[in-house]
XYZ file of N, CA, C and O in Angstrom:
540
model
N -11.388 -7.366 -33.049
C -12.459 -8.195 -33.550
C -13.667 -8.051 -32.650
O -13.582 -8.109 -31.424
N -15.148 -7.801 -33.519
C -15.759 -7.952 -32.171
C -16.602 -9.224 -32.124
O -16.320 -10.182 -32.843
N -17.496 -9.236 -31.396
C -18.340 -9.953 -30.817
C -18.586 -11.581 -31.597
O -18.554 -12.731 -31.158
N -18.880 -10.873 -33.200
C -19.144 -12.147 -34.218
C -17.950 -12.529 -34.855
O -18.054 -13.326 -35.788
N -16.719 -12.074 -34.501
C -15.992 -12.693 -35.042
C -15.698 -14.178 -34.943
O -15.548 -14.758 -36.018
N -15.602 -14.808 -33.949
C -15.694 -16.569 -33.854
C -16.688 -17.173 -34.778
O -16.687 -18.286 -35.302
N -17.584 -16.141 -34.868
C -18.300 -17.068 -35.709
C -18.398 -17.220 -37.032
O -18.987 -18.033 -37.744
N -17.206 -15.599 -37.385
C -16.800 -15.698 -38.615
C -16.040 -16.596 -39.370
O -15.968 -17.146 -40.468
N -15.570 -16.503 -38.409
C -14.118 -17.500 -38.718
C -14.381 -18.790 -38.283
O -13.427 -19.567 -38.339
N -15.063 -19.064 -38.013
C -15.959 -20.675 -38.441
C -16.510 -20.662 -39.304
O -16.186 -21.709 -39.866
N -17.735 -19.792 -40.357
C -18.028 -19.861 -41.209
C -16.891 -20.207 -42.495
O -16.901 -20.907 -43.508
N -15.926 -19.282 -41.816
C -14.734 -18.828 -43.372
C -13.437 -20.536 -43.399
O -12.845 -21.069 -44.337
N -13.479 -20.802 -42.191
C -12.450 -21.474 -42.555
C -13.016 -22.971 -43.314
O -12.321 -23.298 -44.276
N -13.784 -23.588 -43.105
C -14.465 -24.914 -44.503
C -14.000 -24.248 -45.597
O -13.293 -24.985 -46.285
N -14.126 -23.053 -46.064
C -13.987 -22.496 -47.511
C -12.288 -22.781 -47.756
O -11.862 -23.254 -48.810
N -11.536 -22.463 -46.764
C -10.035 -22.036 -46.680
C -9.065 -23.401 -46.917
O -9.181 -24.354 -46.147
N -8.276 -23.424 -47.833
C -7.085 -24.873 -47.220
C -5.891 -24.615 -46.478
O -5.068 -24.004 -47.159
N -5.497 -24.884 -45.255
C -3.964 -24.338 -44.413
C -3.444 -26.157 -44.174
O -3.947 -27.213 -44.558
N -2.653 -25.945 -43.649
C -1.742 -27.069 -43.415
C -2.402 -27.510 -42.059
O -2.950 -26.722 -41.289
N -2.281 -28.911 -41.850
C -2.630 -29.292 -39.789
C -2.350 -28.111 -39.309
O -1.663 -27.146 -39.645
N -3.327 -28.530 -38.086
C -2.999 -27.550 -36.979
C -1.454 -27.946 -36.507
O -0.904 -29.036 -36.662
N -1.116 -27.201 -36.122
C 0.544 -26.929 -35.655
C 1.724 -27.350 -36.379
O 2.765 -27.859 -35.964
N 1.260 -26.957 -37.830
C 2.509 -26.739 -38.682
C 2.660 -25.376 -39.121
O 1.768 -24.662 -39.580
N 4.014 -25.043 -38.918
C 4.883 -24.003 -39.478
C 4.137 -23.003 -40.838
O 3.922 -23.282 -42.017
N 3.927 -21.947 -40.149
C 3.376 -21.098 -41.621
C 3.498 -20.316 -41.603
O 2.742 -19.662 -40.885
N 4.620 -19.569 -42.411
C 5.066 -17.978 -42.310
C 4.149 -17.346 -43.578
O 4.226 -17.793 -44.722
N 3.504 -16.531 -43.287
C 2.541 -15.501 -43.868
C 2.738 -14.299 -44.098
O 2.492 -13.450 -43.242
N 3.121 -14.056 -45.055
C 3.078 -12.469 -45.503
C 2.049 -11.796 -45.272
O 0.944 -12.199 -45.636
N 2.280 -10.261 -44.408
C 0.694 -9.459 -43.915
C 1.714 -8.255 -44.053
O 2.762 -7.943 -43.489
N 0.825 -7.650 -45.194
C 1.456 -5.711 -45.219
C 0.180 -5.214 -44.667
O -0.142 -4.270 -45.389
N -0.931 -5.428 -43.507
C -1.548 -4.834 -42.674
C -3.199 -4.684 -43.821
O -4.269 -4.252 -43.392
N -3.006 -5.077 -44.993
C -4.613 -4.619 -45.881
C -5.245 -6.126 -45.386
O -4.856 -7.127 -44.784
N -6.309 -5.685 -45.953
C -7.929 -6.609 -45.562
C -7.435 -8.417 -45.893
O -7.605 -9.478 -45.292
N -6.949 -8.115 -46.824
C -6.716 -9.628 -47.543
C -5.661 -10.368 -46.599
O -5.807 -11.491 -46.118
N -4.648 -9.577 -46.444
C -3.318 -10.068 -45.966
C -3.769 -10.347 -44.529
O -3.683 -11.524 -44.178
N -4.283 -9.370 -43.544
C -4.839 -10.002 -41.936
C -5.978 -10.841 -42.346
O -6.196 -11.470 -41.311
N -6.844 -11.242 -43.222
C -7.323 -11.963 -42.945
C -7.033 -13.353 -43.463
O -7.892 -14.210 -43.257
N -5.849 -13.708 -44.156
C -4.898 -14.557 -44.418
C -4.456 -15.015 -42.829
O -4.501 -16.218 -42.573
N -4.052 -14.108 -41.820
C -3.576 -14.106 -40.632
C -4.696 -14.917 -39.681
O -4.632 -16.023 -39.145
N -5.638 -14.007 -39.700
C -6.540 -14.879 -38.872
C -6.840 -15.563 -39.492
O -6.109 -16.407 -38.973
N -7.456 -16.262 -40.488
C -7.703 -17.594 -40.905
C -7.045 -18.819 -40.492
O -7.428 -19.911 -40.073
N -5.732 -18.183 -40.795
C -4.258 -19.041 -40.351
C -4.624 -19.651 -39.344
O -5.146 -20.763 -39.263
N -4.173 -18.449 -38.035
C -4.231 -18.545 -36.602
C -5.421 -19.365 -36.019
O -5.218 -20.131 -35.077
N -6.577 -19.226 -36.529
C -8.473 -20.071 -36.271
C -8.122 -21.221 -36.900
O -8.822 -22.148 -36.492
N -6.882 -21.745 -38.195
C -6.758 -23.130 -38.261
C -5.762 -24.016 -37.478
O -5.578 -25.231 -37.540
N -5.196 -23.101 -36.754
C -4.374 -24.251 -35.746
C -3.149 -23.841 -35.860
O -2.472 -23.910 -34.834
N -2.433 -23.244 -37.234
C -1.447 -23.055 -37.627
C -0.533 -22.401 -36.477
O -0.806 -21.680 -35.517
N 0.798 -23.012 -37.024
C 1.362 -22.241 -35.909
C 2.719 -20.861 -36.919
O 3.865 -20.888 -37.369
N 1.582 -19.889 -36.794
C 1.885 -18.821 -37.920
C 3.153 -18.034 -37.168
O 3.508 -18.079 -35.990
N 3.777 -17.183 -38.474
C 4.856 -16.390 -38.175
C 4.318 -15.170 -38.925
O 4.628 -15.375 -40.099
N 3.619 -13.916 -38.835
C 3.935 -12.552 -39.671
C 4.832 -12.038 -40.137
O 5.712 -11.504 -39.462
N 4.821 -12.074 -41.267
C 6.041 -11.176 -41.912
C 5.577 -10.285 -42.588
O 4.686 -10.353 -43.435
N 6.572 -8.813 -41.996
C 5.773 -8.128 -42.792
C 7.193 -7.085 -43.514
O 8.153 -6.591 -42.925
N 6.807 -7.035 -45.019
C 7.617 -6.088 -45.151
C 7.472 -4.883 -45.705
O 6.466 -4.594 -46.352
N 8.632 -3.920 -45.473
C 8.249 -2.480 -45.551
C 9.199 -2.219 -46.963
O 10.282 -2.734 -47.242
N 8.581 -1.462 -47.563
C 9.510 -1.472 -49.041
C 9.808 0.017 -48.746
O 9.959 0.519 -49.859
N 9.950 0.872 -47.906
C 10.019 2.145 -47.848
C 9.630 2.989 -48.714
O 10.180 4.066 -48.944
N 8.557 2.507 -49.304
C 8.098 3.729 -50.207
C 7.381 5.113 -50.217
O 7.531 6.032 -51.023
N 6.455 5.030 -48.980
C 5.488 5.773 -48.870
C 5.891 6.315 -47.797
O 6.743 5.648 -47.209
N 5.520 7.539 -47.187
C 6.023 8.539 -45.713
C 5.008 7.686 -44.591
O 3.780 7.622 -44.528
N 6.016 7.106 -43.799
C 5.062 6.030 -42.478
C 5.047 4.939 -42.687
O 5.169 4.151 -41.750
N 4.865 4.418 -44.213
C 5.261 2.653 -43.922
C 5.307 2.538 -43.086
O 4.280 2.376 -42.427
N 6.729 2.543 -42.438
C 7.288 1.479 -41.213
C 6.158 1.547 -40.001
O 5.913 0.584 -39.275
N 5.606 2.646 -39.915
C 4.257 2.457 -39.129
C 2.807 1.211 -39.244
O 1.943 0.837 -38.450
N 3.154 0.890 -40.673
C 2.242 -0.172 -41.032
C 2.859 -1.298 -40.330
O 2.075 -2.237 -40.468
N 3.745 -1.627 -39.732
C 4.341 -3.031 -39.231
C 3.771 -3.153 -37.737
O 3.638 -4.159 -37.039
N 3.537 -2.087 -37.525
C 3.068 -1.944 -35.998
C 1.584 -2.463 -35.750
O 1.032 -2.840 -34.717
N 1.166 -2.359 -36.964
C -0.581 -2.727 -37.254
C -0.518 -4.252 -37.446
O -1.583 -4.837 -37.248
N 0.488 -4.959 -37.780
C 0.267 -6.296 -38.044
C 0.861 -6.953 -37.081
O 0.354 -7.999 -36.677
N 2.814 -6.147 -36.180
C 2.568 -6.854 -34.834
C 1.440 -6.881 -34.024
O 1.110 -7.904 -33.425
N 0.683 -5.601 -33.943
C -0.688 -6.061 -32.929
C -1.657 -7.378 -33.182
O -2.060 -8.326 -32.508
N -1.825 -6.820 -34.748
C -2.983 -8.050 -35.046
C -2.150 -9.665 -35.128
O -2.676 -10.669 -35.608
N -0.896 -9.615 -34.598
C -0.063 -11.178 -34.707
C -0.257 -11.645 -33.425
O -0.864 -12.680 -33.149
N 0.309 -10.811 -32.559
C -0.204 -10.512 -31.122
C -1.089 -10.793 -30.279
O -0.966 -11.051 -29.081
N -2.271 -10.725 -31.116
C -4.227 -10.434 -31.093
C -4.242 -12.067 -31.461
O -5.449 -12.289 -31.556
N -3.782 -12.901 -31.631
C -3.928 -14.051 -32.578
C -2.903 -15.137 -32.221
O -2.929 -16.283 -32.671
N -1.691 -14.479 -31.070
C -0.859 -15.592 -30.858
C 0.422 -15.596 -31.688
O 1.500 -15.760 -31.116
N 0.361 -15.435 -32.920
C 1.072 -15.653 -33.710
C 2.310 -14.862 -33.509
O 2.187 -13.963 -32.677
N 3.745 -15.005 -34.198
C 4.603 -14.422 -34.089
C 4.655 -13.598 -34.982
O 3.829 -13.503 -35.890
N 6.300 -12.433 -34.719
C 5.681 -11.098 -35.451
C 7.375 -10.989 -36.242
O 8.269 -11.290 -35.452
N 7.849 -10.605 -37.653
C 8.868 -10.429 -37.878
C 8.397 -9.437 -38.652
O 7.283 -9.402 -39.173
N 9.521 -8.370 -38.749
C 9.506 -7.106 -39.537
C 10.347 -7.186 -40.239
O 11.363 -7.602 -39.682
N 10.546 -6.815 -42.117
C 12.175 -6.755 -42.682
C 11.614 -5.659 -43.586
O 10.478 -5.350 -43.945
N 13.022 -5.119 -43.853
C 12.936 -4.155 -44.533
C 13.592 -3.853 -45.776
O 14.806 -4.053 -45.725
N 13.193 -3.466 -46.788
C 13.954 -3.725 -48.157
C 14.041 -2.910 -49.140
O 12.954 -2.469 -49.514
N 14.949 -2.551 -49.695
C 15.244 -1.284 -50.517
C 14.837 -1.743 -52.232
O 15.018 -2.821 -52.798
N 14.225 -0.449 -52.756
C 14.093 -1.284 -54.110
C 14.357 -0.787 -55.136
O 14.085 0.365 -55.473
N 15.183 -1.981 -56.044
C 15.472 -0.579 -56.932
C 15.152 0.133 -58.008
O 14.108 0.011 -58.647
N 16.018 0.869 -58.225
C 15.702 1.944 -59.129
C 15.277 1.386 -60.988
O 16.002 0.629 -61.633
N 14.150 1.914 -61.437
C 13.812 1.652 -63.097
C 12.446 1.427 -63.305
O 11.729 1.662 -62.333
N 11.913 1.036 -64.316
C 10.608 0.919 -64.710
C 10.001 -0.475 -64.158
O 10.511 -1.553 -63.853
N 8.827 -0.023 -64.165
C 7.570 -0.517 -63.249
C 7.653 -0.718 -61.903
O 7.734 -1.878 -61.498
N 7.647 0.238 -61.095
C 7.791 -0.544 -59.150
C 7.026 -1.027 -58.813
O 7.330 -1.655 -57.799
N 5.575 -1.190 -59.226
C 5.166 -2.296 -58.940
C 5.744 -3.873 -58.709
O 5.420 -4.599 -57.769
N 6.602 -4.192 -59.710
C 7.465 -5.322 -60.047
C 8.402 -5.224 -59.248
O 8.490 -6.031 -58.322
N 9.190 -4.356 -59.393
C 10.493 -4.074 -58.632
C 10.080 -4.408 -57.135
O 10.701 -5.309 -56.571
N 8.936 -3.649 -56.365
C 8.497 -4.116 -55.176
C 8.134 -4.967 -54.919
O 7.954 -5.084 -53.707
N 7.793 -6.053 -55.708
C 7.256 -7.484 -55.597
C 8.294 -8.359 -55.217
O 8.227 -9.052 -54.202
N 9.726 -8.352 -56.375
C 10.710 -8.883 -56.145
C 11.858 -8.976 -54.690
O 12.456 -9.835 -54.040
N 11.658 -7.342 -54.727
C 12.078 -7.030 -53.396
C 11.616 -7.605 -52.504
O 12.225 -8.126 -51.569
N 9.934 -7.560 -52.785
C 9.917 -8.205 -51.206
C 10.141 -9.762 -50.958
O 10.537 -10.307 -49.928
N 9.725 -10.421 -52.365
C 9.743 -11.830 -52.713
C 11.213 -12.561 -51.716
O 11.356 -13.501 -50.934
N 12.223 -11.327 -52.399
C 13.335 -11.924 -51.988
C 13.633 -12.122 -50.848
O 14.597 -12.882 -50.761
N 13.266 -11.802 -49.969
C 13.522 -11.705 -48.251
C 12.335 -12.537 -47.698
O 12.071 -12.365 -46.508
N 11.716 -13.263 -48.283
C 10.568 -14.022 -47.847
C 10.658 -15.373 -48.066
O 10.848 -15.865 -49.178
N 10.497 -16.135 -46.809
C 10.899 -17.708 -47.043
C 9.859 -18.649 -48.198
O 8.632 -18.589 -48.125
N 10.499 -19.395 -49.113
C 9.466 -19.557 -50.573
C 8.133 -20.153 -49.845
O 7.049 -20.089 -50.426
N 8.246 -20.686 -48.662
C 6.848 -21.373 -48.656
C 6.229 -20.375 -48.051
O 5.380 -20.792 -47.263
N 6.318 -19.152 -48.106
C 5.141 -18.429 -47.317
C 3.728 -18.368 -48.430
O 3.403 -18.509 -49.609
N 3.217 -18.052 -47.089
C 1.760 -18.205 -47.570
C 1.223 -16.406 -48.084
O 1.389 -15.558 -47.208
N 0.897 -16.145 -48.821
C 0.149 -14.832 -49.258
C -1.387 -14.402 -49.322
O -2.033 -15.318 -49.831
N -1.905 -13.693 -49.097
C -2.976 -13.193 -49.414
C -3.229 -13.680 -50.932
O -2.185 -13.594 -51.577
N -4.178 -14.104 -51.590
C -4.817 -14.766 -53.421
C -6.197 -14.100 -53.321
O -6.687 -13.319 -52.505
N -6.524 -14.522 -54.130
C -8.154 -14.200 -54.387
C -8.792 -15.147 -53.632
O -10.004 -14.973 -53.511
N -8.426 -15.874 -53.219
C -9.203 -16.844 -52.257
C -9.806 -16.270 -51.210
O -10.997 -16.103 -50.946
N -8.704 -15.959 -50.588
C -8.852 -15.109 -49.585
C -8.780 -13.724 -49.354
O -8.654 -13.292 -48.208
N -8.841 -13.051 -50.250
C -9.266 -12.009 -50.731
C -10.878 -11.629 -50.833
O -11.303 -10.493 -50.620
N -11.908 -13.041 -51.283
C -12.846 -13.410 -51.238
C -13.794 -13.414 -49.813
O -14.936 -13.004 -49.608
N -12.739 -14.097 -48.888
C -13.235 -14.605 -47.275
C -13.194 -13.567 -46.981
O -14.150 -13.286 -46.258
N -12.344 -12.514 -47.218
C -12.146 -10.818 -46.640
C -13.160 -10.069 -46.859
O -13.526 -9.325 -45.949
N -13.847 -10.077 -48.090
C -15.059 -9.677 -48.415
C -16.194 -9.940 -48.251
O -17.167 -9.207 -48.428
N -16.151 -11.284 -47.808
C -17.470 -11.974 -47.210
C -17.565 -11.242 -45.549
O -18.588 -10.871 -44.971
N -16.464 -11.204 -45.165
C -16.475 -10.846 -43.847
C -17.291 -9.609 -43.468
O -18.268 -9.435 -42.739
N -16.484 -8.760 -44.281
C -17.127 -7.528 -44.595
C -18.415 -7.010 -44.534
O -18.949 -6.074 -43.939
N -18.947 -8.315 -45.708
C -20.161 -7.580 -46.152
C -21.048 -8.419 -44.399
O -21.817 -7.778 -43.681
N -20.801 -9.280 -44.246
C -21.401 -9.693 -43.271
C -21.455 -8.693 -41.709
O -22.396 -8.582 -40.923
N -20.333 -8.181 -41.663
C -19.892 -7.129 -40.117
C -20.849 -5.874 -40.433
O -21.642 -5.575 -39.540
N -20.853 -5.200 -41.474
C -20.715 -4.028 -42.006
C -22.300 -3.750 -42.195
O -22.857 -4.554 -42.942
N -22.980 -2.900 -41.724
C -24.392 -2.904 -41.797
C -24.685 -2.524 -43.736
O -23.970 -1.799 -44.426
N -25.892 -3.258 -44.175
C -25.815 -2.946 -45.437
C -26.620 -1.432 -45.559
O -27.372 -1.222 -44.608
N -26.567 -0.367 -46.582
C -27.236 0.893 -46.652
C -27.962 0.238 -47.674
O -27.617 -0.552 -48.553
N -29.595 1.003 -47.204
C -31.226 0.943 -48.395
C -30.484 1.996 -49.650
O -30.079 3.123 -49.366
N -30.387 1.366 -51.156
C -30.371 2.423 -51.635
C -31.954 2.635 -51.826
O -32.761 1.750 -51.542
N -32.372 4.072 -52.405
C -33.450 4.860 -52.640
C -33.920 3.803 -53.836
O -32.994 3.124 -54.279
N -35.169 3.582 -54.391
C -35.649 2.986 -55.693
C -35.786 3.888 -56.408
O -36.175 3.708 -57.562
């Protein structure tokens, strides 16, 4: 994070709803924009977060993506759990991977939504120098 981040995450969290500071919140983070910034939001509200992250083995390196969200759990305090889950075989894996992961995930975790999917993008556009297009 650099420099403006505190002050991001003061801007972002009024927008955000989490539980008191220092209640229990296990958070799903597969390492994309939405999901860490589900994390830090968390972590800047007090929460006393758990990462979970899971690897559906689909892609060559996954399991390398878990390493990106222990750091950023790390970076934030928060704790770090890794699980791993096989999925199976038939039409649509999209679905199939959802379930999979659903299933190994405690029901009250918290997920990345459009909510915060939203704060991720605000962030963005705010860090990210804007380019002149041409008229």
């Amino acid at each position: 994070m650099g420099d403006e981040a505190p002050s991001l995450l003061s801007e972002l969290l009024p927008r955000c709803t989490f539980p008191p500071p220092g209640k229990a919140l296990p958070c799903a983070v597969s390492g994309g924009a939405d999901s860490l910034a589900l994390l830090l939001l968390a972590a800047a509200a007090g929460c006393d977060v758990t990462a979970i992250h899971v690897d559906h083995g689909l892609r060559p390196g996954s399991a390398a993506e878990a390493g990106v969200v222990e750091a950023a759990a790390a970076r934030v305090g928060a704790r770090f759990e890794s699980r791993r889950v096989t999925v199976a075989p038939g039409p649509n894996l999209e679905a199939r991977a959802r379930a999979a992961r659903f299933a190994v995930l405690p029901h009250d975790v918290a997920t990345g939504t459009r909510r915060v999917q939203e704060c991720a993008m605000t962030t963005l556009r705010l860090v990210r120098p804007r380019r002149m297009e041409p008229r």
